[in-house]
Short mmCIF file of C-alpha atoms in Angstrom, two decimals:
data_model
loop_
_atom_site.label_atom_id
_atom_site.label_comp_id
_atom_site.label_asym_id
_atom_site.label_seq_id
_atom_site.Cartn_x
_atom_site.Cartn_y
_atom_site.Cartn_z
CA UNK A 605 -2.85 -13.45 21.56
CA UNK A 606 -1.65 -16.78 22.84
CA UNK A 607 1.09 -18.69 21.06
CA UNK A 608 1.42 -22.41 22.01
CA UNK A 609 4.66 -23.76 20.97
CA UNK A 610 4.13 -27.60 21.16
CA UNK A 611 7.10 -30.40 21.99
CA UNK A 612 7.37 -33.87 21.87
CA UNK A 613 9.14 -35.54 24.48
CA UNK A 614 10.57 -39.10 23.98
CA UNK A 615 9.71 -40.45 27.07
CA UNK A 616 10.43 -43.05 28.98
CA UNK A 617 13.89 -43.58 26.63
CA UNK A 618 15.26 -40.23 26.70
CA UNK A 619 13.86 -36.66 27.67
CA UNK A 620 14.51 -35.00 24.20
CA UNK A 621 12.88 -32.11 23.19
CA UNK A 622 11.57 -32.00 19.65
CA UNK A 623 9.51 -29.00 18.12
CA UNK A 624 6.04 -30.29 16.94
CA UNK A 625 4.13 -27.06 15.76
CA UNK A 626 2.81 -23.84 16.80
CA UNK A 627 -0.62 -23.27 17.47
CA UNK A 628 -2.32 -19.98 17.64
CA UNK A 629 -5.67 -20.68 19.55
CA UNK A 630 -7.12 -17.33 18.32
CA UNK A 631 -7.29 -18.93 14.91
CA UNK A 632 -7.08 -22.42 15.89
CA UNK A 633 -4.25 -23.07 13.33
CA UNK A 634 -1.35 -25.75 13.48
CA UNK A 635 1.74 -24.76 11.63
CA UNK A 636 4.59 -27.21 12.07
CA UNK A 637 8.06 -26.65 13.23
CA UNK A 638 10.34 -28.54 11.36
CA UNK A 639 13.59 -28.54 13.40
CA UNK A 640 15.43 -27.33 16.42
CA UNK A 641 16.98 -24.41 14.16
CA UNK A 642 13.32 -22.99 13.00
CA UNK A 643 12.64 -22.65 16.94
CA UNK A 644 15.77 -21.05 17.57
CA UNK A 645 14.35 -18.24 14.93
CA UNK A 646 11.32 -18.45 16.22
CA UNK A 647 12.51 -17.30 19.71
CA UNK A 648 14.62 -14.79 17.93
CA UNK A 649 11.87 -12.89 16.17
CA UNK A 650 9.45 -12.78 19.13
CA UNK A 651 8.69 -9.65 20.50
CA UNK A 652 7.84 -8.89 24.63
CA UNK A 653 4.13 -8.64 24.10
CA UNK A 654 2.58 -12.00 24.32
CA UNK A 655 1.54 -14.79 26.85
CA UNK A 656 2.52 -18.47 25.72
CA UNK A 657 2.38 -21.67 26.83
CA UNK A 658 5.16 -24.48 26.28
CA UNK A 659 3.25 -28.03 25.92
CA UNK A 660 5.71 -30.30 26.53
CA UNK A 661 3.85 -33.84 24.96
CA UNK A 662 5.01 -37.51 26.26
CA UNK A 663 4.94 -39.52 22.86
CA UNK A 664 2.71 -42.14 24.76
CA UNK A 665 -0.49 -42.72 25.92
CA UNK A 666 -1.44 -40.60 28.94
CA UNK A 667 -2.06 -43.72 30.94
CA UNK A 668 1.81 -44.71 30.84
CA UNK A 669 2.57 -40.92 32.75
CA UNK A 670 3.97 -41.62 36.37
CA UNK A 671 5.81 -39.77 38.72
CA UNK A 672 8.97 -40.07 37.43
CA UNK A 673 7.99 -37.87 34.31
CA UNK A 674 7.63 -34.53 36.30
CA UNK A 675 10.85 -34.72 38.05
CA UNK A 676 12.66 -35.99 34.66
CA UNK A 677 11.37 -33.32 33.06
CA UNK A 678 12.62 -30.45 35.84
CA UNK A 679 15.92 -31.76 35.57
CA UNK A 680 16.48 -32.93 32.24
CA UNK A 681 14.03 -31.16 29.82
CA UNK A 682 14.24 -27.49 31.91
CA UNK A 683 17.70 -26.98 31.20
CA UNK A 684 17.91 -27.91 27.92
CA UNK A 685 15.02 -25.26 27.58
CA UNK A 686 16.85 -22.85 29.34
CA UNK A 687 19.70 -22.66 26.43
CA UNK A 688 17.13 -21.93 23.89
CA UNK A 689 16.35 -18.93 26.11
CA UNK A 690 12.94 -20.14 27.93
CA UNK A 691 12.49 -19.37 31.55
CA UNK A 692 10.24 -21.77 32.71
CA UNK A 693 8.71 -20.19 36.03
CA UNK A 694 5.54 -22.49 36.71
CA UNK A 695 4.62 -26.17 36.00
CA UNK A 696 1.42 -27.37 35.92
CA UNK A 697 -0.35 -31.24 35.09
CA UNK A 698 -2.86 -30.50 33.02
CA UNK A 699 -5.25 -33.63 30.93
CA UNK A 700 -6.41 -33.38 27.23
CA UNK A 701 -6.51 -35.21 24.02
CA UNK A 702 -4.97 -34.32 20.85
CA UNK A 703 -6.74 -35.40 17.93
CA UNK A 704 -5.84 -32.81 15.14
CA UNK A 705 -2.70 -34.74 14.28
CA UNK A 706 -1.80 -38.40 14.42
CA UNK A 707 1.60 -38.57 15.10
CA UNK A 708 1.43 -38.03 19.23
CA UNK A 709 -1.23 -39.69 21.45
CA UNK A 710 -1.65 -37.68 24.37
CA UNK A 711 -3.74 -38.30 27.43
CA UNK A 712 -1.67 -36.29 29.95
CA UNK A 713 0.74 -33.76 29.79
CA UNK A 714 2.54 -30.64 31.47
CA UNK A 715 1.73 -27.24 30.55
CA UNK A 716 4.71 -24.55 31.19
CA UNK A 717 3.05 -21.43 31.34
CA UNK A 718 5.54 -18.51 30.27
CA UNK A 719 5.35 -15.39 29.16
CA UNK A 720 7.31 -14.97 25.65
CA UNK A 721 7.80 -12.85 23.12
CA UNK A 722 5.33 -11.73 20.60
CA UNK A 723 6.06 -11.50 16.88
CA UNK A 724 5.40 -10.46 13.27
CA UNK A 725 3.22 -12.47 11.02
CA UNK A 726 5.69 -12.08 8.18
CA UNK A 727 8.69 -13.61 10.57
CA UNK A 728 6.61 -16.58 11.01
CA UNK A 729 5.91 -17.01 7.54
CA UNK A 730 9.69 -17.08 6.69
CA UNK A 731 10.30 -19.39 9.49
CA UNK A 732 7.79 -21.83 8.70
CA UNK A 733 6.99 -21.14 4.86
CA UNK A 734 3.21 -21.36 6.38
CA UNK A 735 0.67 -18.19 6.38
CA UNK A 736 -1.09 -18.13 9.54
CA UNK A 737 -4.38 -16.25 9.50
CA UNK A 738 -4.07 -12.91 11.22
CA UNK A 739 -6.14 -10.02 11.97
CA UNK A 740 -5.07 -6.65 10.05
CA UNK A 741 -6.34 -3.34 9.75
CA UNK A 742 -8.91 -4.34 7.00
CA UNK A 743 -8.60 -7.00 4.49
CA UNK A 744 -7.84 -5.08 1.34
CA UNK A 745 -5.98 -6.20 -1.52
CA UNK A 746 -2.16 -5.61 -1.35
CA UNK A 747 -1.23 -3.03 -4.09
CA UNK A 748 2.18 -4.85 -4.38
CA UNK A 749 3.92 -8.10 -4.97
CA UNK A 750 7.13 -8.95 -3.18
CA UNK A 751 9.27 -8.21 -6.07
CA UNK A 752 7.89 -4.95 -7.01
CA UNK A 753 8.41 -3.88 -3.34
CA UNK A 754 12.08 -4.58 -3.76
CA UNK A 755 12.24 -2.34 -6.42
CA UNK A 756 10.72 0.45 -4.27
CA UNK A 757 13.47 0.02 -1.69
CA UNK A 758 15.99 0.75 -4.64
CA UNK A 759 14.08 3.95 -4.58
CA UNK A 760 14.24 4.54 -0.74
CA UNK A 761 17.77 3.98 -1.15
CA UNK A 762 18.29 6.60 -3.72
CA UNK A 763 16.27 9.00 -1.66
CA UNK A 764 18.26 7.96 1.32
CA UNK A 765 21.30 8.53 -0.48
CA UNK A 766 20.52 12.21 -1.44
CA UNK A 767 19.95 12.58 2.17
CA UNK A 768 23.39 11.25 3.27
CA UNK A 769 24.71 13.68 0.43
CA UNK A 770 22.91 16.70 2.36
CA UNK A 771 24.37 15.47 5.58
CA UNK A 772 27.94 15.01 4.22
CA UNK A 773 28.19 18.39 3.16
CA UNK A 774 26.67 19.92 5.76
CA UNK A 775 28.97 18.25 8.76
CA UNK A 776 31.63 18.98 6.62
CA UNK A 777 31.55 22.52 7.63
CA UNK A 778 33.35 21.67 11.03
CA UNK A 779 30.57 20.02 12.47
CA UNK A 780 30.87 18.00 15.86
CA UNK A 781 27.89 16.96 16.66
CA UNK A 782 24.79 15.70 14.96
CA UNK A 783 22.58 19.07 15.11
CA UNK A 784 25.35 21.50 14.05
CA UNK A 785 25.23 23.14 10.59
CA UNK A 786 21.80 21.21 9.37
CA UNK A 787 19.35 23.91 9.81
CA UNK A 788 21.37 27.00 8.17
CA UNK A 789 20.54 28.84 11.42
CA UNK A 790 22.37 30.71 13.78
CA UNK A 791 24.85 28.38 15.49
CA UNK A 792 24.25 29.96 18.62
CA UNK A 793 20.51 28.91 18.90
CA UNK A 794 21.15 25.49 18.11
CA UNK A 795 24.21 25.61 20.66
CA UNK A 796 21.85 26.96 23.28
CA UNK A 797 19.19 23.80 22.45
CA UNK A 798 21.48 20.97 21.96
CA UNK A 799 24.94 21.41 23.06
CA UNK A 800 24.60 19.28 26.26
CA UNK A 801 25.83 15.95 27.19
CA UNK A 802 22.10 14.71 26.49
CA UNK A 803 22.25 15.49 22.76
CA UNK A 804 25.99 14.91 22.10
CA UNK A 805 26.27 12.08 19.98
CA UNK A 806 29.48 11.95 18.32
CA UNK A 807 29.26 13.04 14.77
CA UNK A 808 32.17 10.50 13.87
CA UNK A 809 30.23 7.32 15.36
CA UNK A 810 27.07 8.81 13.61
CA UNK A 811 29.03 8.98 9.79
CA UNK A 812 29.93 5.67 10.30
CA UNK A 813 26.24 4.27 10.86
CA UNK A 814 24.98 6.52 7.85
CA UNK A 815 28.33 5.64 5.56
CA UNK A 816 28.55 9.03 4.87
CA UNK A 817 32.05 8.03 3.67
CA UNK A 818 30.79 6.18 1.02
CA UNK A 819 27.77 7.77 -0.87
CA UNK A 820 27.83 5.81 -3.56
CA UNK A 821 26.57 2.74 -1.70
CA UNK A 822 23.30 2.09 -1.26
CA UNK A 823 22.04 2.32 2.39
CA UNK A 824 19.67 -0.65 2.57
CA UNK A 825 20.67 -4.00 1.13
CA UNK A 826 17.54 -5.07 -1.35
CA UNK A 827 19.24 -8.18 -1.75
CA UNK A 828 19.41 -9.78 1.95
CA UNK A 829 15.73 -9.13 3.21
CA UNK A 830 15.47 -12.14 5.35
CA UNK A 831 16.56 -10.92 8.77
CA UNK A 832 15.79 -12.56 11.64
CA UNK A 833 16.58 -9.65 13.95
CA UNK A 834 14.67 -7.70 11.82
CA UNK A 835 17.17 -5.02 11.45
CA UNK A 836 20.89 -5.11 11.86
CA UNK A 837 24.29 -3.12 10.74
CA UNK A 838 26.26 -5.00 8.55
CA UNK A 839 29.65 -3.65 9.74
CA UNK A 840 31.99 -5.02 6.77
CA UNK A 841 29.68 -3.41 3.91
CA UNK A 842 28.33 -0.66 6.14
CA UNK A 843 24.86 -1.40 5.18
CA UNK A 844 21.84 -2.08 7.22
CA UNK A 845 19.96 -5.58 6.77
CA UNK A 846 16.20 -4.93 7.31
CA UNK A 847 13.81 -7.72 7.31
CA UNK A 848 10.99 -7.90 4.80
CA UNK A 849 8.57 -7.92 7.21
CA UNK A 850 9.24 -4.17 7.95
CA UNK A 851 8.57 -2.89 4.64
CA UNK A 852 5.43 -5.11 4.23
CA UNK A 853 3.43 -4.23 7.39
CA UNK A 854 4.32 -0.32 7.11
CA UNK A 855 3.58 -0.33 3.67
CA UNK A 856 0.23 -2.24 4.17
CA UNK A 857 -1.09 0.52 6.96
CA UNK A 858 0.01 3.00 4.69
CA UNK A 859 -1.56 1.87 1.34
CA UNK A 860 -4.74 0.76 3.50
CA UNK A 861 -4.83 4.77 4.91
CA UNK A 862 -3.79 6.56 2.00
CA UNK A 863 -3.16 4.58 -1.25
CA UNK A 864 -2.21 7.90 -3.06
CA UNK A 865 0.53 8.89 -0.79
CA UNK A 866 1.54 5.41 0.64
CA UNK A 867 5.27 5.29 -1.27
CA UNK A 868 6.58 8.48 -0.26
CA UNK A 869 5.25 7.41 3.31
CA UNK A 870 7.23 4.21 3.27
CA UNK A 871 10.41 6.14 1.96
CA UNK A 872 10.30 8.49 4.80
CA UNK A 873 9.10 5.76 7.41
CA UNK A 874 12.21 3.48 6.46
CA UNK A 875 14.54 6.93 6.81
CA UNK A 876 13.54 7.70 10.06
CA UNK A 877 13.73 4.12 11.12
CA UNK A 878 17.24 3.75 9.68
CA UNK A 879 18.53 7.16 11.73
CA UNK A 880 16.54 5.97 14.85
CA UNK A 881 18.85 2.39 15.00
CA UNK A 882 21.78 4.27 13.73
CA UNK A 883 21.50 6.56 17.40
CA UNK A 884 20.55 3.09 18.74
CA UNK A 885 24.03 1.99 17.65
CA UNK A 886 25.60 4.98 19.43
CA UNK A 887 23.71 3.88 22.47
CA UNK A 888 25.26 0.53 22.10
CA UNK A 889 21.85 -0.85 21.89
CA UNK A 890 21.58 -3.32 18.75
CA UNK A 891 20.22 -6.97 17.86
CA UNK A 892 23.56 -8.02 19.90
CA UNK A 893 22.92 -6.03 23.16
CA UNK A 894 18.86 -5.78 22.90
CA UNK A 895 17.79 -8.73 24.77
CA UNK A 896 16.48 -7.71 28.28
CA UNK A 897 16.43 -3.79 27.64
CA UNK A 898 12.56 -3.75 28.30
CA UNK A 899 13.34 -4.56 31.99
CA UNK A 900 15.00 -0.83 32.07
CA UNK A 901 11.70 1.31 30.78
CA UNK A 902 12.85 4.63 32.11
CA UNK A 903 16.39 4.28 30.09
CA UNK A 904 14.76 2.81 27.11
CA UNK A 905 12.09 5.70 26.89
CA UNK A 906 15.06 8.34 27.35
CA UNK A 907 16.90 6.42 24.23
CA UNK A 908 13.77 6.14 22.22
CA UNK A 909 13.33 9.98 22.82
CA UNK A 910 16.66 10.88 21.72
CA UNK A 911 16.74 8.51 18.54
CA UNK A 912 13.18 10.13 17.57
CA UNK A 913 13.80 13.42 17.93
CA UNK A 914 17.35 13.02 15.91
CA UNK A 915 15.84 11.39 13.13
CA UNK A 916 12.73 13.69 12.67
CA UNK A 917 14.74 16.60 13.27
CA UNK A 918 17.38 15.21 10.41
CA UNK A 919 14.24 14.27 8.11
CA UNK A 920 12.91 17.77 8.80
CA UNK A 921 16.01 19.67 7.76
CA UNK A 922 16.38 17.50 4.71
CA UNK A 923 12.77 18.27 3.72
CA UNK A 924 14.00 22.24 3.85
CA UNK A 925 16.86 21.81 2.11
CA UNK A 926 14.99 20.22 -0.79
CA UNK A 927 12.62 23.24 -0.74
CA UNK A 928 15.52 25.57 -0.93
CA UNK A 929 16.05 26.65 2.58
CA UNK A 930 14.24 28.59 5.12
CA UNK A 931 14.33 31.65 3.29
CA UNK A 932 11.90 30.12 0.95
CA UNK A 933 9.50 28.46 3.08
CA UNK A 934 6.44 29.99 4.97
CA UNK A 935 6.00 28.87 8.62
CA UNK A 936 2.90 26.83 7.73
CA UNK A 937 4.67 24.98 5.48
CA UNK A 938 7.33 24.31 8.28
CA UNK A 939 4.46 23.23 10.61
CA UNK A 940 2.53 20.66 8.34
CA UNK A 941 5.55 19.15 7.30
CA UNK A 942 6.54 18.32 10.47
CA UNK A 943 3.42 17.23 11.78
CA UNK A 944 3.34 15.09 9.05
CA UNK A 945 6.63 13.36 9.61
CA UNK A 946 5.55 12.94 13.64
CA UNK A 947 2.43 11.43 12.03
CA UNK A 948 4.51 8.95 9.91
CA UNK A 949 6.84 8.28 12.81
CA UNK A 950 3.67 6.95 15.14
CA UNK A 951 2.22 5.07 12.44
CA UNK A 952 5.43 3.41 11.84
CA UNK A 953 5.24 2.61 15.69
CA UNK A 954 1.92 1.21 15.35
CA UNK A 955 3.03 -1.47 13.05
CA UNK A 956 4.94 -3.38 15.60
CA UNK A 957 2.01 -3.54 17.67
CA UNK A 958 0.93 -7.49 18.02
CA UNK A 959 -1.53 -7.93 15.16
CA UNK A 960 -5.00 -8.96 16.82
CA UNK A 961 -8.16 -7.44 17.00
CA UNK A 962 -7.42 -5.17 19.87
CA UNK A 963 -4.59 -4.53 22.20
CA UNK A 964 -5.36 -5.48 25.73
CA UNK A 965 -2.64 -4.90 27.32
CA UNK A 966 0.19 -2.30 26.60
CA UNK A 967 3.56 -1.55 28.35
CA UNK A 968 3.23 1.74 30.20
CA UNK A 969 6.47 3.19 28.32
CA UNK A 970 5.29 2.75 25.44
CA UNK A 971 1.85 4.73 26.21
CA UNK A 972 4.18 7.22 27.35
CA UNK A 973 6.17 7.40 24.06
CA UNK A 974 2.59 8.02 22.14
CA UNK A 975 1.74 10.95 24.72
CA UNK A 976 5.17 12.47 24.07
CA UNK A 977 4.67 12.80 20.40
CA UNK A 978 0.77 13.69 20.63
CA UNK A 979 1.85 16.72 22.96
CA UNK A 980 5.03 17.78 20.57
CA UNK A 981 2.24 17.33 17.42
CA UNK A 982 -0.30 19.52 19.46
CA UNK A 983 2.33 22.50 20.41
CA UNK A 984 3.98 22.66 17.00
CA UNK A 985 0.17 22.47 15.63
CA UNK A 986 -0.55 25.50 17.59
CA UNK A 987 2.41 27.32 16.22
CA UNK A 988 0.05 28.55 13.51
CA UNK A 989 -1.48 30.98 15.66
CA UNK A 990 1.67 32.61 16.79
CA UNK A 991 2.22 34.17 13.35
CA UNK A 992 5.64 33.61 13.42
CA UNK A 993 8.48 33.62 10.48
CA UNK A 994 10.13 30.90 9.41
CA UNK A 995 13.28 31.30 11.12
CA UNK A 996 11.35 31.79 14.38
CA UNK A 997 8.94 29.09 14.06
CA UNK A 998 12.41 26.80 13.51
CA UNK A 999 13.73 28.30 16.48
CA UNK A 1000 10.40 27.23 18.66
CA UNK A 1001 10.37 23.57 17.53
CA UNK A 1002 14.04 23.17 18.36
CA UNK A 1003 13.36 24.49 21.67
CA UNK A 1004 10.21 22.08 21.96
CA UNK A 1005 12.30 19.10 20.76
CA UNK A 1006 15.34 19.72 23.31
CA UNK A 1007 13.31 19.31 26.30
CA UNK A 1008 11.72 15.74 26.75
CA UNK A 1009 8.11 16.24 28.03
CA UNK A 1010 7.21 14.03 31.22
CA UNK A 1011 3.68 13.53 30.36
CA UNK A 1012 1.63 10.36 31.80
CA UNK A 1013 -2.17 9.35 31.70
CA UNK A 1014 -3.80 8.10 34.81
CA UNK A 1015 -6.54 5.34 34.86
CA UNK A 1016 -6.48 2.04 33.42
CA UNK A 1017 -5.15 -0.60 36.10
CA UNK A 1018 -1.62 -1.14 36.55
CA UNK A 1019 -0.67 -4.62 35.92
CA UNK A 1020 3.05 -6.26 36.71
CA UNK A 1021 4.55 -9.08 34.98
CA UNK A 1022 6.96 -10.66 37.36
CA UNK A 1023 8.44 -12.97 34.66
CA UNK A 1024 9.34 -10.09 32.53
CA UNK A 1025 9.68 -7.68 34.78
CA UNK A 1026 7.42 -4.93 32.62
CA UNK A 1027 4.73 -2.63 33.82
CA UNK A 1028 1.43 -2.69 31.66
CA UNK A 1029 -1.72 -0.72 31.49
CA UNK A 1030 -4.60 -3.29 31.47
CA UNK A 1031 -7.09 -1.12 28.99
CA UNK A 1032 -10.04 -3.18 29.94
CA UNK A 1033 -9.72 -2.36 33.61
CA UNK A 1034 -10.18 1.21 34.31
CA UNK A 1035 -9.53 1.82 38.56
CA UNK A 1036 -8.23 5.09 38.87
CA UNK A 1037 -9.07 8.96 38.26
CA UNK A 1038 -8.76 9.42 34.58
CA UNK A 1039 -6.11 11.99 34.21
CA UNK A 1040 -3.24 13.23 32.12
CA UNK A 1041 -0.26 14.93 33.60
CA UNK A 1042 2.58 16.66 32.63
CA UNK A 1043 5.64 18.56 33.67
CA UNK A 1044 6.11 21.54 31.80
CA UNK A 1045 9.52 23.20 31.17
CA UNK A 1046 9.28 25.35 34.12
CA UNK A 1047 8.74 22.48 36.18
CA UNK A 1048 4.94 23.15 36.57
CA UNK A 1049 3.09 20.04 36.74
CA UNK A 1050 -0.59 20.33 34.99
CA UNK A 1051 -3.10 17.65 35.64
CA UNK A 1052 -5.77 17.03 33.00
CA UNK A 1053 -9.09 16.01 32.85
CA UNK A 1054 -9.94 15.57 36.00
CA UNK A 1055 -12.61 18.03 36.65
CA UNK A 1056 -13.45 18.07 32.93
CA UNK A 1057 -16.42 16.26 31.29
CA UNK A 1058 -13.83 14.44 29.17
CA UNK A 1059 -14.57 10.70 27.78
CA UNK A 1060 -11.42 9.02 28.10
CA UNK A 1061 -12.83 5.73 26.17
CA UNK A 1062 -11.93 7.37 22.50
CA UNK A 1063 -8.22 7.26 24.06
CA UNK A 1064 -8.38 3.80 25.18
CA UNK A 1065 -9.85 2.43 21.76
CA UNK A 1066 -7.41 4.72 19.71
CA UNK A 1067 -4.37 2.81 21.70
CA UNK A 1068 -6.51 -0.83 21.25
CA UNK A 1069 -7.02 -0.34 17.54
CA UNK A 1070 -3.80 1.54 17.28
CA UNK A 1071 -5.76 4.16 15.38
CA UNK A 1072 -3.71 7.69 15.30
CA UNK A 1073 -6.89 9.59 14.45
CA UNK A 1074 -8.82 8.65 17.49
CA UNK A 1075 -5.73 9.19 19.84
CA UNK A 1076 -5.07 12.58 18.11
CA UNK A 1077 -8.70 13.97 18.36
CA UNK A 1078 -9.00 12.78 22.01
CA UNK A 1079 -5.92 14.63 22.85
CA UNK A 1080 -6.29 17.70 20.78
CA UNK A 1081 -9.42 18.01 23.27
CA UNK A 1082 -7.63 17.65 26.50
CA UNK A 1083 -4.65 20.02 25.41
CA UNK A 1084 -7.04 22.53 23.90
CA UNK A 1085 -8.99 22.40 27.03
CA UNK A 1086 -6.06 23.25 28.93
CA UNK A 1087 -4.17 25.72 26.20
CA UNK A 1088 -3.64 28.75 28.45
CA UNK A 1089 -2.18 26.26 31.35
CA UNK A 1090 0.02 24.78 28.97
CA UNK A 1091 1.85 27.68 27.57
#
């Protein structure tokens, strides 16, 4: 989706940048931007998927545009835009007539093409007090209003408090790292899987960001739901501040797909999100340091895998605790629960995708993240055929998680965005032999799909639509056809 941000330029007296409105061309909707503070917040909200145009409108008839205008834009306006974190890479002159608004008259203008960040609808609503049209999964009625959602957040806090109490008790048994004592199996096995530098996140920092030393305090602040950074940790109060847009978008997805279980899924999704971000805090990756991190796709892929794994395994261990321990559970119960948790994690990441009819470009690292977790999903689901007991099943699962799968897809054209230093798949241009390759734990490379009659279009459609079932069903065929090689 394109997002235009329109500025007024008071020329020729002084080239002062004054924001006028946002324009979402897909819906031909104009939204007034009242002041520069609002614009700064918009810049902070924007994500990194959307191509934007910054339109610089002279506040006079186009006949008055002279050669000095473009020169003064370069010397006076661009430095001001740079202070707003807008890096202008291309300036072209274009002509146009704008009649929708009467507070300026445009004959000629400069348009500045720039890849800006994407955004969520709720963030723009909060910034602009407006309601731009969006393309959602379906236009079904919402099942709750904002106040009832806040009430549900209180219930989520209660659930997270129980999890924190479980961790507090587990970690009091001389645990030095997050993986110790939570599964109640032999220490030697968890040590074998996770006791290496890749997984050694200090328990002291982990306790800090989950506030395990003050269990009576709620983990999520229900009274501060307007968070420009979407999520941040309040160091003074040891609480997480999460923007309402997270709860709105995630709950909307679950309500549309599974209304009977949407509240429980939202609670699990929120738990995973908080633990994921707690691990990122230990990474020194938060709202203060995240700017530009997409320029390091290999690093962020590793950091996301660590954070995803720890969040999912922590939630999984809490479920086992709630059920009374491993000895009271069957292997199939464990497998079903873990696969359900992985599905919730993937669906939650879908909620952050740009809201539009279908994705056309998607970062390579994001597709890799999906592939990793669908591969784990497949491997874990197929443990049912092994007829293992519950403890042996847990051991197999921990072995899987301790090794990050290296898995990629070939087929879509690779598109490099030099402005953003990002690498994308162009889902509308299939240029290469369609395959999926994986490096197994024994360092064997397996290539899947090349000599088989497999239609990859279902996979691409699943990505475009953020559709879990389409992606899962396609990959299940691929992995099943290669089951023997993947063992």
